Coordinates of C-alpha atoms in Angstrom, one line a residue:
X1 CA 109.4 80.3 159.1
X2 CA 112.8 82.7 159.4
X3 CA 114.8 79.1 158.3
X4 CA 112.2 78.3 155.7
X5 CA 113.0 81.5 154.3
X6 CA 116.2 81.6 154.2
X7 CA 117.1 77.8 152.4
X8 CA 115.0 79.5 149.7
X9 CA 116.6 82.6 149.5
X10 CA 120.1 81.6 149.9
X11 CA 120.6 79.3 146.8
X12 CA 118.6 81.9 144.9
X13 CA 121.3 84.6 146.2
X14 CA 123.9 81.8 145.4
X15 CA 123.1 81.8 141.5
X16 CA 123.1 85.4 141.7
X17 CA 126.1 85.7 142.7
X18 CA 127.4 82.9 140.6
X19 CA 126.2 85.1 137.9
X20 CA 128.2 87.8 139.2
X21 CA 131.1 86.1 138.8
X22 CA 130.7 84.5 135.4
X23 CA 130.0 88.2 133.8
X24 CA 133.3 90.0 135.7
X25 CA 135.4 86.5 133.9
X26 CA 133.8 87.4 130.4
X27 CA 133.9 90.6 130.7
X28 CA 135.9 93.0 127.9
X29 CA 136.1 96.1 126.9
X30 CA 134.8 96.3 124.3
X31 CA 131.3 94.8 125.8
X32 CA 131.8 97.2 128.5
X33 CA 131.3 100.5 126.0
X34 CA 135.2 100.7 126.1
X35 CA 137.4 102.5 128.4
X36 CA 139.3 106.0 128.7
X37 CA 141.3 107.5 132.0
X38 CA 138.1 108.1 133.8
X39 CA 136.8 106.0 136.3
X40 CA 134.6 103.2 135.0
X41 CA 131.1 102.4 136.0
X42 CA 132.0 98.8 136.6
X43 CA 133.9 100.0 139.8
X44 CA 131.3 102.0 141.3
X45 CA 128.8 99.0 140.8
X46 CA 131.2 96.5 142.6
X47 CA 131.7 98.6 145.2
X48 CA 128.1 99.4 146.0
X49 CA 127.3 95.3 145.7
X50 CA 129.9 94.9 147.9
X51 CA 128.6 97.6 150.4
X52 CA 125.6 96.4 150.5
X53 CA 126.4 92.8 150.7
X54 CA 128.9 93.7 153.5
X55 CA 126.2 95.8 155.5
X56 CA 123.3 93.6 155.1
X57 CA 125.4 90.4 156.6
X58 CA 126.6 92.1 159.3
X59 CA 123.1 93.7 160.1
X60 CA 122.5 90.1 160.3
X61 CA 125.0 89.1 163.0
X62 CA 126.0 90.5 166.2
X63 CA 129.1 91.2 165.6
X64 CA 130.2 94.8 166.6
X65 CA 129.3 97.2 164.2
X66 CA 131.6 97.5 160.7
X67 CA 131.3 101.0 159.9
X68 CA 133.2 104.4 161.5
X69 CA 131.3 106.1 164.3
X70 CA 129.6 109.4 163.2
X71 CA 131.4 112.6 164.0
X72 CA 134.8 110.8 163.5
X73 CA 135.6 113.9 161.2
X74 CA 135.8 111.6 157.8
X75 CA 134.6 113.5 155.1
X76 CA 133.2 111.5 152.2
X77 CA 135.4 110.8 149.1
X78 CA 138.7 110.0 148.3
X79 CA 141.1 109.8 151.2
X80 CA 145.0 111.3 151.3
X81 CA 147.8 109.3 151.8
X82 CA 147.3 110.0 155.5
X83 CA 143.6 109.0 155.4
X84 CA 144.2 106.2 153.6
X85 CA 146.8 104.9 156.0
X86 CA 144.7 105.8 159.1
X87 CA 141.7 103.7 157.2
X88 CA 143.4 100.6 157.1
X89 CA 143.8 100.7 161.5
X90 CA 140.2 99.7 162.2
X91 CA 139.8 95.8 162.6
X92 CA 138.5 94.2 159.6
X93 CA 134.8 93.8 159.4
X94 CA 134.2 90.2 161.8
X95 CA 132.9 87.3 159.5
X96 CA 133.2 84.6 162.5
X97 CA 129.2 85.9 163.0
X98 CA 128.0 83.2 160.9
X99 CA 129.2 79.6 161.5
X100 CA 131.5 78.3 159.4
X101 CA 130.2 76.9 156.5
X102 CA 127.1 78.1 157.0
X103 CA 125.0 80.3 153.8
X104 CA 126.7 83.6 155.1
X105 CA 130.5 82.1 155.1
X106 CA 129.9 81.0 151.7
X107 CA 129.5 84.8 150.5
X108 CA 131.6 86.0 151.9
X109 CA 133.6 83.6 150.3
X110 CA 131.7 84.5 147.1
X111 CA 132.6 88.1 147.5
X112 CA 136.4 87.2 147.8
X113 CA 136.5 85.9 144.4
X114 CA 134.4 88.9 143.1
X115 CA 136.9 91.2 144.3
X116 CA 139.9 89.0 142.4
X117 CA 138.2 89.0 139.4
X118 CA 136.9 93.0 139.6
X119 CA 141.0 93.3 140.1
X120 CA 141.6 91.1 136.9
X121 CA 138.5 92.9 135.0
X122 CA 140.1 96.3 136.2
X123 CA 143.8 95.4 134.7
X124 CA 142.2 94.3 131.3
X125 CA 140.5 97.0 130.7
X126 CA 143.6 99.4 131.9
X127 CA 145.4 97.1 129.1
X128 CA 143.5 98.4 126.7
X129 CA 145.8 102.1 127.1
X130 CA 149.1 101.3 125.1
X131 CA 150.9 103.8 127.0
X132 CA 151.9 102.6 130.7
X133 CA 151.5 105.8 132.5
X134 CA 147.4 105.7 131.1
X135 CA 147.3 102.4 132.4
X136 CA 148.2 103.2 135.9
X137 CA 146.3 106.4 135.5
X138 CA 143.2 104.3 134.8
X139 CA 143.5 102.0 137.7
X140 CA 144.4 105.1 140.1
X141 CA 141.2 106.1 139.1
X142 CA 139.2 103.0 139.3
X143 CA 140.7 102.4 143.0
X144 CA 140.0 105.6 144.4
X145 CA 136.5 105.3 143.5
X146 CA 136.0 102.1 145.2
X147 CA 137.9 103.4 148.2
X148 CA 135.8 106.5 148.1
X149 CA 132.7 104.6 148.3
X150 CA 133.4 102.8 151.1
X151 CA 134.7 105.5 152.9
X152 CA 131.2 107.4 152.1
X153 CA 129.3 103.9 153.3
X154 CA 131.7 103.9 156.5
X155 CA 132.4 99.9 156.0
X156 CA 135.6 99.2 156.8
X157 CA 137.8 95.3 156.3
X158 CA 139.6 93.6 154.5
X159 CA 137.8 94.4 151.1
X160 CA 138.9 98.2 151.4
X161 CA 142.3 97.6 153.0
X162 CA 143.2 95.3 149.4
X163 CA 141.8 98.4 147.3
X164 CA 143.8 100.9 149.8
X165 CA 146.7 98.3 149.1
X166 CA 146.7 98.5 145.4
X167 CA 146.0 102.8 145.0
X168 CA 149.2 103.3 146.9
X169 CA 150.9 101.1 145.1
X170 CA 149.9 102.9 141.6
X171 CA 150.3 106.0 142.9
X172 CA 154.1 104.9 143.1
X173 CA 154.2 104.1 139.7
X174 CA 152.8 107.2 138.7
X175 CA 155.2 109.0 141.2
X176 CA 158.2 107.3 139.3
X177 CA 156.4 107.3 135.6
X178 CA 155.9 111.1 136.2
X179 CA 159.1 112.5 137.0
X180 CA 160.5 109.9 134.2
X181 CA 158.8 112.7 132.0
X182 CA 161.0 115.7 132.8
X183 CA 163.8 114.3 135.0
X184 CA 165.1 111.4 133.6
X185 CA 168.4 112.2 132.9
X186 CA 169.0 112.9 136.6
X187 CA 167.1 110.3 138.0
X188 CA 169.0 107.8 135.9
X189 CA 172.3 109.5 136.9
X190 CA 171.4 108.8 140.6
X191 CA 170.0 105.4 140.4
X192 CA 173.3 104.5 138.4
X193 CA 176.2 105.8 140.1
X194 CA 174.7 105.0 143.5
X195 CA 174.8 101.5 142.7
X196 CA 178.3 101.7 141.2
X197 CA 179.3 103.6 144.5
X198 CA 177.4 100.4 146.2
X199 CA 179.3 98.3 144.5
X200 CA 183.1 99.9 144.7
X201 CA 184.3 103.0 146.4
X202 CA 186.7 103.3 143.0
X203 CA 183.5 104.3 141.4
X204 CA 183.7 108.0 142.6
X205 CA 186.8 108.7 140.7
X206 CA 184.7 107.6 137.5
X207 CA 182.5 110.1 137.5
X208 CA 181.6 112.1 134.3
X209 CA 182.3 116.1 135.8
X210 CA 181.1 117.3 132.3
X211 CA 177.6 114.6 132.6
X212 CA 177.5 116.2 136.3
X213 CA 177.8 119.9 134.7
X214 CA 174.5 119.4 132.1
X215 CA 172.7 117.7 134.5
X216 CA 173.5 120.6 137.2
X217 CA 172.5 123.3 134.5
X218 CA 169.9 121.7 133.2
X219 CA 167.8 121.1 136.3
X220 CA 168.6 124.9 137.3
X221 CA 167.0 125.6 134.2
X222 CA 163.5 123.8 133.8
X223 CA 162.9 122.8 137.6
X224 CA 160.1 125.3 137.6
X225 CA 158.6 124.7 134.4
X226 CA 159.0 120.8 135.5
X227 CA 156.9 121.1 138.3
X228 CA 154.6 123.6 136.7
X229 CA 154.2 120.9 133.8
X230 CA 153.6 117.7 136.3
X231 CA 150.8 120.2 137.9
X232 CA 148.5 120.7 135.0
X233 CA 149.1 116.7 134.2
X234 CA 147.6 115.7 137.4
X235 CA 144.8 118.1 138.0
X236 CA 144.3 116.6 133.8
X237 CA 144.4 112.9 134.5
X238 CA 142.5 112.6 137.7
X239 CA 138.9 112.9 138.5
X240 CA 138.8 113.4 142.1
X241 CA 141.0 116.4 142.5
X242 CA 141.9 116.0 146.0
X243 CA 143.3 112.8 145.1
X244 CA 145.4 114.3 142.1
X245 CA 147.0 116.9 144.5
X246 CA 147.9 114.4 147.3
X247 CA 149.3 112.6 144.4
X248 CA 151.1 115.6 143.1
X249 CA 152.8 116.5 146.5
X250 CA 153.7 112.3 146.2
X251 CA 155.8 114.0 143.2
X252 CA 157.1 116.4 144.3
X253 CA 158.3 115.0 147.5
X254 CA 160.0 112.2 145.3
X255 CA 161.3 114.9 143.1
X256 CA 163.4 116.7 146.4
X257 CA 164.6 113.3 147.8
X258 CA 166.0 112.3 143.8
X259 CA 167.6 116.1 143.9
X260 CA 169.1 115.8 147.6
X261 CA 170.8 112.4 146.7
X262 CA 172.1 114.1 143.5
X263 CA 173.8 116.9 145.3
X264 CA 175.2 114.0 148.3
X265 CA 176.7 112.1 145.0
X266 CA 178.4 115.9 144.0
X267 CA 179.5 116.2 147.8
X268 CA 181.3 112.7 147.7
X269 CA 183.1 113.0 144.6
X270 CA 184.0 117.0 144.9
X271 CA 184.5 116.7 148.9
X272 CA 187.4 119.2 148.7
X273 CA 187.3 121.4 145.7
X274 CA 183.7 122.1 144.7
X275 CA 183.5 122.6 140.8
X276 CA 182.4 126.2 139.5
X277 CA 179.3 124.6 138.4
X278 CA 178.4 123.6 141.6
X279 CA 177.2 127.7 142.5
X280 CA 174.5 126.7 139.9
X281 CA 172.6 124.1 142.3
X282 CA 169.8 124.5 143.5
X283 CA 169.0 124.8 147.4
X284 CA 166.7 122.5 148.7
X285 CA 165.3 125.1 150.7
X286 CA 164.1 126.8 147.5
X287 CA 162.4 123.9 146.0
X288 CA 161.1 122.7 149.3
X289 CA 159.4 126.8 149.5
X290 CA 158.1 125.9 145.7
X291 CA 156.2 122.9 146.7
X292 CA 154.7 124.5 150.0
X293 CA 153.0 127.0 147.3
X294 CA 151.5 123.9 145.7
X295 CA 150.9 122.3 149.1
X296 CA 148.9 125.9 150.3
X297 CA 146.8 125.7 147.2
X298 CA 145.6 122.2 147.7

């Protein structure tokens, strides 16, 4: 009766899911409602199918279990940077519980396309932002909601280790995109002359003291505000605020290590007569005491 059952039920599931997949490939925006930086519903839907699905096949095998054990301290939502690396440890959840070939390999198979094409649907719709840093600030948003859920659902795999893949990824293009927005004069100093110094030692003796001297004054002068600026920005375009401040600190770190490689590039070329400018740098130490402030609030 159990087999009768289920060669009805699975090529019933089978156009289902076919179905799935058609809509996520025709999908657009504008049939979606359109889109803004907040996180869209499509994502939550996909990744409460994919939950479920996930659940309910290996409820079906018996295959250790796929979810975290209770009491393992995970708090639902969106992880940090440490959560999300610690998530991706557990082994993926077993699909060798169902013969190969058999009804419940070929969903899973289903569900890997689903997954690419919720990806493709997901970059579409953050193409529909003109501005690049909206874009990633869209998908940022979109991805931690999936992760979220299954963090909440305690499944764990290879389906959340490719959406765990992808946040961090954004969140480095945000990290980079951000600081473009009040540092980019140093940051392109640094990226520049380090390759030149890469590239020939002569390079040192090229360098631009009076270029050096704005830059030096200039960061002196709005580091604060900077940071100040890049804090109201991410508690703006986020949704889950613990993610924006673990995203913020992302910044901030990034800013520090941009700033420490300025002052080694100073060091090299000044190694035994500091310019007078050089009294206006700022310690390390200092901005390093700024974002603990930031870091104590989250």
């Amino acid at each position: 009766l159990r087999k009768c059952a289920s060669h009805l039920l699975w090529p019933r599931l089978k156009m289902v899911m076919e179905a799935h997949l058609r809509s996520l490939k025709n999908a657009t925006a504008q049939k979606l409602g359109g889109v803004d930086l907040h996180p869209h519903y499509v994502s939550r839907r996909y990744a409460e199918f994919t939950c479920s699905i996930l659940m309910i096949l290996h409820k079906n095998t018996n295959a250790a279990p796929t979810v975290t054990k209770k009491g393992d301290g995970q708090a639902p939502g969106s992880p940090s940077k440490s959560d999300i690396i610690a998530s991706s440890t557990p082994a993926p959840i077993p699909t060798g519980g169902a013969p190969r070939g058999s009804a419940g390999d070929m969903l899973l198979q289903d569900l890997a396309l689903i997954l690419d094409e919720t990806v493709n649907l997901l970059e579409r719709l953050a193409d529909e932002h003109t501005v690049n840093k909206k874009r990633i600030v869209f998908l940022i948003n979109n991805l931690d909601q999936i992760v979220g859920i299954f963090h909440e659902r305690r499944v764990v795999g290879k389906e959340l280790n490719r959406f765990i893949e992808l946040l961090m990824r954004q969140r480095e293009l945000f990290v980079e995109e951000e600081l473009l927005q009040s540092f980019s004069k140093m940051i392109a100093f640094v990226q520049q002359t380090e390759a030149e110094i890469a590239a020939s030692r002569d390079a040192l003796q090229k360098v631009n003291a009076r270029v050096v001297e704005t830059l030096v004054r200039e960061f002196s002068s709005n580091w604060k505000s900077g940071i100040e600026q890049t804090n109201r920005r991410c508690l703006t375009y986020f949704s889950n605020f613990r993610n924006g401040m673990e995203i913020l600190k992302q910044v901030l770190t990034q800013l520090l290590l941009y700033y420490t490689r300025f002052q080694d590039i100073i060091r090299k070329v000044w190694r035994q007569r500091p310019p007078a400018f050089c009294k206006d740098l700022v310690s390390t130490t200092v901005i390093l005491a700024e974002i603990k402030k930031y870091a104590l609030a989250i």
